[in-house]
mmCIF file of C-alpha atoms in Angstrom:
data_model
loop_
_atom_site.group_PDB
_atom_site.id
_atom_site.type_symbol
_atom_site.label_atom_id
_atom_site.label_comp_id
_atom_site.label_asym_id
_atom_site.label_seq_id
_atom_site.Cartn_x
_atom_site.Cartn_y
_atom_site.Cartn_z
ATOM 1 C CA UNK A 1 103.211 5.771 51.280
ATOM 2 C CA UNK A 2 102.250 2.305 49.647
ATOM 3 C CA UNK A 3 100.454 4.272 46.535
ATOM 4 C CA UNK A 4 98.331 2.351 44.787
ATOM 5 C CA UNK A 5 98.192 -1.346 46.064
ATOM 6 C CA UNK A 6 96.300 -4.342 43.869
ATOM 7 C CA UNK A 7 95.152 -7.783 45.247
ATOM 8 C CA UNK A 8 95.536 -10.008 44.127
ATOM 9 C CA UNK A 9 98.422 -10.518 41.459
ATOM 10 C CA UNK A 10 97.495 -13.583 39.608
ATOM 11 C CA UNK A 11 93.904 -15.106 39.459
ATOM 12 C CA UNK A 12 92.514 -17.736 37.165
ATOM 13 C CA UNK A 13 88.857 -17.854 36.957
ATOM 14 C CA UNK A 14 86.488 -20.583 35.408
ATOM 15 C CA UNK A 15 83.481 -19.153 32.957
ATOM 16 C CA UNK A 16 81.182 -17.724 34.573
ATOM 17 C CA UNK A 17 82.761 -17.184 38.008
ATOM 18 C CA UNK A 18 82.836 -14.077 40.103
ATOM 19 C CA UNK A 19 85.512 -12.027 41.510
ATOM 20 C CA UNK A 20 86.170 -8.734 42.897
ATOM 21 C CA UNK A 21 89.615 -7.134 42.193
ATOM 22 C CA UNK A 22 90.400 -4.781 44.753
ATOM 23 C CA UNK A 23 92.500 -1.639 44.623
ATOM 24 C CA UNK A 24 93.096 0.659 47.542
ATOM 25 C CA UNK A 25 95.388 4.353 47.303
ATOM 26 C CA UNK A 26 96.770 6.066 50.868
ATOM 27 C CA UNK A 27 97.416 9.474 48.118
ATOM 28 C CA UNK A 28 94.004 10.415 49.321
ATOM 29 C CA UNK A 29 93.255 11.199 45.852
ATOM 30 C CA UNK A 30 89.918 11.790 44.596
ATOM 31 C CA UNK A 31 89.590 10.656 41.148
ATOM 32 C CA UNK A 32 90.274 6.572 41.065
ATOM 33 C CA UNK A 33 90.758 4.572 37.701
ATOM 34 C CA UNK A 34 90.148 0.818 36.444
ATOM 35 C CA UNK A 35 91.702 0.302 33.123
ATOM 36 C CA UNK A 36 92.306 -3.060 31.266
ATOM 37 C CA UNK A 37 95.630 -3.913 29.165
ATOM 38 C CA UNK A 38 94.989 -6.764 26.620
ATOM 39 C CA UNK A 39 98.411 -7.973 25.185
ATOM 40 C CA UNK A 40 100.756 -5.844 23.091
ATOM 41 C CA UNK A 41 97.852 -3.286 23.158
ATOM 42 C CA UNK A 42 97.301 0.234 25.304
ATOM 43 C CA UNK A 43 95.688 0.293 28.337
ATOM 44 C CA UNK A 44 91.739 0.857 28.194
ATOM 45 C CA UNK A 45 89.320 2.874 30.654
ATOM 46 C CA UNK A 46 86.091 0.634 32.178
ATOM 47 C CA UNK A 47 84.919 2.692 34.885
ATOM 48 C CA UNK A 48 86.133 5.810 36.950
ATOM 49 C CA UNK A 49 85.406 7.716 40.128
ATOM 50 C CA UNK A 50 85.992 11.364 41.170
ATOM 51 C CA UNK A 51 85.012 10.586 44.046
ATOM 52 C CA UNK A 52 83.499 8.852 47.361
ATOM 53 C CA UNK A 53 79.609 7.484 46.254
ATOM 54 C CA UNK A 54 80.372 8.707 42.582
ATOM 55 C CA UNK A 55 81.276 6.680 39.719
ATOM 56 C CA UNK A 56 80.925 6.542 35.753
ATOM 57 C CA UNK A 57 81.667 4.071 32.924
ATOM 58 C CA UNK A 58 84.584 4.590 30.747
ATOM 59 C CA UNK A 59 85.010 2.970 27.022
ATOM 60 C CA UNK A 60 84.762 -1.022 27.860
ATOM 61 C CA UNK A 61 82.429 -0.795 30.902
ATOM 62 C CA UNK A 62 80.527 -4.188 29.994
ATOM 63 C CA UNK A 63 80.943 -7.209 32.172
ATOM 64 C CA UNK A 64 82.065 -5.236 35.078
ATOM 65 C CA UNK A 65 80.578 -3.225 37.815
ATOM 66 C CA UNK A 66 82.347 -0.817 40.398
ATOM 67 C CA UNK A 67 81.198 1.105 43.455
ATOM 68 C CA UNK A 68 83.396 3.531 45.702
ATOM 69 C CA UNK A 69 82.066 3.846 49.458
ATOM 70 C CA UNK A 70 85.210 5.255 50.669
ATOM 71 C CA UNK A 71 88.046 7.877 49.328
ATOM 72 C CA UNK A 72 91.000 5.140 49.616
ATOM 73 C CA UNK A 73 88.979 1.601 47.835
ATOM 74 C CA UNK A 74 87.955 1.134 44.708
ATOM 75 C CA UNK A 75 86.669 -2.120 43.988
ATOM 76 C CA UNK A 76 86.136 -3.918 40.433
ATOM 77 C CA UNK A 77 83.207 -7.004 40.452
ATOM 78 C CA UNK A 78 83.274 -9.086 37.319
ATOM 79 C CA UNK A 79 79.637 -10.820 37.657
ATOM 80 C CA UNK A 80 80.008 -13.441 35.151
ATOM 81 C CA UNK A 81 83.792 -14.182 33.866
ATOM 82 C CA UNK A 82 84.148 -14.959 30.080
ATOM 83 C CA UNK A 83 87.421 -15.415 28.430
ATOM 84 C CA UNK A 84 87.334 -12.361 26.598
ATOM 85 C CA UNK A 85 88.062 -11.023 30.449
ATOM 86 C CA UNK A 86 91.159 -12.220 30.259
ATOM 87 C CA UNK A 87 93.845 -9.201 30.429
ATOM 88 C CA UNK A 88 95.663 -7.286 32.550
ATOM 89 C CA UNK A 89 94.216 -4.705 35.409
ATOM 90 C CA UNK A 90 95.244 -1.705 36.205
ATOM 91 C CA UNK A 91 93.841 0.311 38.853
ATOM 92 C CA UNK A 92 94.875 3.968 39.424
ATOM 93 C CA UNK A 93 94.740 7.343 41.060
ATOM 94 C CA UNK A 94 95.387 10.728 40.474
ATOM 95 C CA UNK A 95 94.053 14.046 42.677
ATOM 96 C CA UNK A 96 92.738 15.969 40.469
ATOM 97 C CA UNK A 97 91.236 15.431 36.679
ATOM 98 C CA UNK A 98 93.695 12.890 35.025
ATOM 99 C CA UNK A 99 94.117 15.080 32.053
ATOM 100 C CA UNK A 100 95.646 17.490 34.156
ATOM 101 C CA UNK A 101 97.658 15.272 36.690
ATOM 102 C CA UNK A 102 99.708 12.834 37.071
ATOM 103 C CA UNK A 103 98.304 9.372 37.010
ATOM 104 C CA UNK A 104 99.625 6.552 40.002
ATOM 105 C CA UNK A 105 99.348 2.950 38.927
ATOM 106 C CA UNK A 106 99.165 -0.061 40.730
ATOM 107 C CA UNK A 107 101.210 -3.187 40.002
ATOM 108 C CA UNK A 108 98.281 -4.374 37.904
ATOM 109 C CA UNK A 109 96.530 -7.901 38.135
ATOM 110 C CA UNK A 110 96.857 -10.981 35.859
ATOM 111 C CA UNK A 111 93.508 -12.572 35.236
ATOM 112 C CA UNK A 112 93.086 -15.386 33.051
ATOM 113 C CA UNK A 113 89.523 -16.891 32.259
ATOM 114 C CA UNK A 114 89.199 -20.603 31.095
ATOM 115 C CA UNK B 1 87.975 12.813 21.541
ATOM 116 C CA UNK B 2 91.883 13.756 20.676
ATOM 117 C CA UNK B 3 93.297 11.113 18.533
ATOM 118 C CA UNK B 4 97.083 10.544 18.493
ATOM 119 C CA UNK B 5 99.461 8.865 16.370
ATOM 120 C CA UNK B 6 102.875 7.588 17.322
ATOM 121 C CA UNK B 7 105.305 5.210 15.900
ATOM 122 C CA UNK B 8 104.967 1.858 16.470
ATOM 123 C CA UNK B 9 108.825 0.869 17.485
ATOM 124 C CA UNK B 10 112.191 2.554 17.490
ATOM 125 C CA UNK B 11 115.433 0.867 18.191
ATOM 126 C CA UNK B 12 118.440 3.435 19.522
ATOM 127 C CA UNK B 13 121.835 2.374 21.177
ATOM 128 C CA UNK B 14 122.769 3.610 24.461
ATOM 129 C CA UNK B 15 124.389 6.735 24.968
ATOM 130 C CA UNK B 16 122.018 8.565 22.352
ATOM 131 C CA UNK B 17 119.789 11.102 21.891
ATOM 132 C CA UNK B 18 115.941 9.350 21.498
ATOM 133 C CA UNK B 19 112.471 11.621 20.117
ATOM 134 C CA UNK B 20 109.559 9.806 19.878
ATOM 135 C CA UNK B 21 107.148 12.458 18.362
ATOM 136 C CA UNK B 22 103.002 11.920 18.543
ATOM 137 C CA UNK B 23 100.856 13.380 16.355
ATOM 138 C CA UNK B 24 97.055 14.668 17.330
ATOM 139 C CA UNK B 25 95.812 17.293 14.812
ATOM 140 C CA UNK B 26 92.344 17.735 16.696
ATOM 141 C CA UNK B 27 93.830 18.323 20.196
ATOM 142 C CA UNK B 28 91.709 20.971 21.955
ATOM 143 C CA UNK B 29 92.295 24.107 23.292
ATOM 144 C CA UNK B 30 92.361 22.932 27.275
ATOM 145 C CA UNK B 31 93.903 19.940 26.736
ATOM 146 C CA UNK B 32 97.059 18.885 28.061
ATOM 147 C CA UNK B 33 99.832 16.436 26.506
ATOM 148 C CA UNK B 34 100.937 13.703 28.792
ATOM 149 C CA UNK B 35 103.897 11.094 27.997
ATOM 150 C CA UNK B 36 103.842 7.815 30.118
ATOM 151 C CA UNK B 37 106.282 5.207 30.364
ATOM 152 C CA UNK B 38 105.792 1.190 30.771
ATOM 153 C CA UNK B 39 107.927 -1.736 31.560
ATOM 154 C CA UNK B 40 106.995 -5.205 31.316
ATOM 155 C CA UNK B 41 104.319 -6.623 33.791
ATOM 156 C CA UNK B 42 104.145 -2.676 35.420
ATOM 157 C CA UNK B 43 101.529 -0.145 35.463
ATOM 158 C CA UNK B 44 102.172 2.738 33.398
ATOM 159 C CA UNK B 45 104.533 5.368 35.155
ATOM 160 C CA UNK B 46 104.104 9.428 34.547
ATOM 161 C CA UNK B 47 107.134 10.713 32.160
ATOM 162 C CA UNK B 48 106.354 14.616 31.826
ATOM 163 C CA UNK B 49 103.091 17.070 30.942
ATOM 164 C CA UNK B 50 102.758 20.199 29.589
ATOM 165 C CA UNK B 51 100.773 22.555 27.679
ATOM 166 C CA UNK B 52 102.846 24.580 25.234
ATOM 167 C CA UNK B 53 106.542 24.859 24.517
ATOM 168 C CA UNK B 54 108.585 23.374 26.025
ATOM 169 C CA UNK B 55 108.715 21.498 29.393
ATOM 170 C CA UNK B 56 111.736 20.018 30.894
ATOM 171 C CA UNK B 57 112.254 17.430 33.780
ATOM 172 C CA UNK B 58 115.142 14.965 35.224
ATOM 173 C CA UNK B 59 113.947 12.501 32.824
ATOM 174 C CA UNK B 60 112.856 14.296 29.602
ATOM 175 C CA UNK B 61 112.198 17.062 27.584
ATOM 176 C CA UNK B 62 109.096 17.717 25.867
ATOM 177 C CA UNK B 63 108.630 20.203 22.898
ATOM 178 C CA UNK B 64 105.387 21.040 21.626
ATOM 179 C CA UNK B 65 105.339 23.858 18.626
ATOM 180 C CA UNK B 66 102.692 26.926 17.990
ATOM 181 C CA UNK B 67 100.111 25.053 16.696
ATOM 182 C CA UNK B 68 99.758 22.141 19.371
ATOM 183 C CA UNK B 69 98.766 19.505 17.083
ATOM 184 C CA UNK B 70 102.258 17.520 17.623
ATOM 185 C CA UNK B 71 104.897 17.127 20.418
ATOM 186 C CA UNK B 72 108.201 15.065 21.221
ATOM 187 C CA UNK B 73 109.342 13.628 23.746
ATOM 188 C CA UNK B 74 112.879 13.725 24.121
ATOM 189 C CA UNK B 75 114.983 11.019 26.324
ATOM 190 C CA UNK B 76 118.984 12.535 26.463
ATOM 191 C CA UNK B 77 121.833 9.529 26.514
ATOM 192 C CA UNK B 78 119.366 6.559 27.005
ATOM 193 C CA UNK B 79 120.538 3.382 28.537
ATOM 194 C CA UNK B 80 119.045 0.231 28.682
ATOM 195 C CA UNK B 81 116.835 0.678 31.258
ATOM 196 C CA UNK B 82 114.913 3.337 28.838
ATOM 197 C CA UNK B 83 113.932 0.185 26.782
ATOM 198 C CA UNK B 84 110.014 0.410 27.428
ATOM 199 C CA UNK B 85 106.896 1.404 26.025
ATOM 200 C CA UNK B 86 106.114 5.180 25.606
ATOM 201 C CA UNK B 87 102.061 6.543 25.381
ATOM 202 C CA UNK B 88 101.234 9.415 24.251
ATOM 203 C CA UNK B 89 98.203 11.175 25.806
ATOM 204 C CA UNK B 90 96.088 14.306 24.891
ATOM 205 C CA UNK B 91 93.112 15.746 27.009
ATOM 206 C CA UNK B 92 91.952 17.814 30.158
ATOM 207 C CA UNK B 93 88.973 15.628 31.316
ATOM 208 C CA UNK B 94 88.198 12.313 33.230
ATOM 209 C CA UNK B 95 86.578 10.131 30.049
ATOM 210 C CA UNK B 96 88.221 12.107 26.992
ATOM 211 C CA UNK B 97 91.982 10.406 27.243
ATOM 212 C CA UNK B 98 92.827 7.421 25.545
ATOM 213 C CA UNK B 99 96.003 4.876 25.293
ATOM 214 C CA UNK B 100 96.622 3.968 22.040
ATOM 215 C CA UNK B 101 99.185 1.088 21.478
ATOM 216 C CA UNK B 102 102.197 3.204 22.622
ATOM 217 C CA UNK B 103 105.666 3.684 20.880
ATOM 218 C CA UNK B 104 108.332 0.629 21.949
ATOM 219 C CA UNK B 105 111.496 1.666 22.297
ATOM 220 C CA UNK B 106 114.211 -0.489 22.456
ATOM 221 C CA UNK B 107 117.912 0.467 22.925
#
C-alpha cells in the first residue's frame, strides 16, 4: 500500500492563479482530510469528507473548494491564490471518525504564493 | 470544542525517560485522547490513543487519571530520532479536534 500519496511536492503560484492539489488513499478509507500547516504552527482543518459525494468545511475553509466523486481522491481547488495561501498541505485519511482512529498523512505539499 | 494545553519545548538527552503532559479541563465524556508525532517537512504520524488509564504501545505509554481532564505521554530511553514535534488531541467527532502548536522536543 502507497497510503496517502500528494502531488505535487513543491508549487509556486502567482496571485490570483489556480491550482488543484490532489491527494489520493488505496486504505479505502472513508473519512478524507485537507489540513493546512503555516510555519512553526499546528496543522489546521479546511474541509473534510466521510465519504464518496459528501463533504463539509472545517475551521479555515475560505479560499478553497473540495469535492470527492470517488472513495480513493480527494481533490483541493484554490480558485484565486493570495499569499496568505502560502503554507504547507496536508491531506489525510482515516476509516472511521478521526477522533476515534488513527489518522494517515500524506507527505504534504509546499505552496508558496507571490 | 476541547481545548488543550501543552508545553511549548522540552529538551532531554538520550537514554532518558521523556513526559510531555497536555492539559484539557473541558474534554467530554466520548472523547478520545490522541498523541501525534511530526518531523520536519512530514505529515503528522499516529503515536498512541486511548480513553482512560493507561494505554501502552511499542512506542509509548500514555496515562490518563480519573478525572480525564489531563494525560502524558510517556517516550522510555529516547534517542535522537525522538527529536520532533508532539500534538496533543482531544475529541470523538470529524470537526471537533484541533492541533494546537504541539510540544517540541528535542533530545
Amino acid at each position: 500500500n502507497a497510503g496517502v500519496t500528494q502531488t505535487p511536492k513543491f508549487r509556486i503560484l502567482k496571485i490570483g492563479q489556480s491550482m488543484t492539489l490532489q491527494c489520493t488513499q488505496d486504505m479505502n478509507h472513508n473519512y478524507m482530510y485537507w489540513y493546512r500547516q503555516d510555519p512553526g504552527m499546528g496543522l489546521k482543518l479546511i474541509y473534510y469528507s466521510v465519504g464518496a459525494g459528501i463533504t463539509d468545511k472545517g475551521e479555515v475553509p475560505n479560499g478553497y473548494n473540495v469535492s470527492r466523486s470517488t472513495t480513493e481522491d480527494f481533490p483541493l481547488r484554490l480558485e484565486l491564490a493570495a499569499p496568505s495561501q502560502t503554507s504547507v498541505y496536508f491531506c489525510a485519511s482515516s476509516p472511521t471518525l478521526r477522533g476515534r482512529d488513527t489518522q494517515y498523512f500524506g507527505p504534504g505539499t509546499r505552496l508558496t504564493v507571490l | 470544542l476541547a481545548k488543550t494545553t501543552q508545553p511549548i519545548s522540552m529538551d532531554s538527552y538520550e537514554g532518558q525517560e521523556v513526559n510531555i503532559t497536555c492539559s484539557h479541563n473541558n474534554i467530554a465524556t466520548n472523547d478520545y485522547i490522541t498523541w501525534y508525532q511530526q518531523f520536519p517537512s512530514q505529515g503528522p504520524r499516529f503515536i498512541i490513543q486511548g480513553y482512560k488509564t493507561k494505554v501502552t504501545n511499542e512506542v509509548a505509554s500514555l496515562f490518563i487519571p480519573a478525572d480525564r481532564k489531563s494525560s502524558t505521554l510517556s517516550l522510555p530511553r529516547v534517542s535522537l530520532s525522538d527529536t520532533a514535534v508532539y500534538y496533543c488531541l482531544v475529541g470523538g467527532g470529524n470537526n471537533d479536534m484541533r492541533f494546537g502548536a504541539g510540544t517540541r522536543l528535542t533530545v
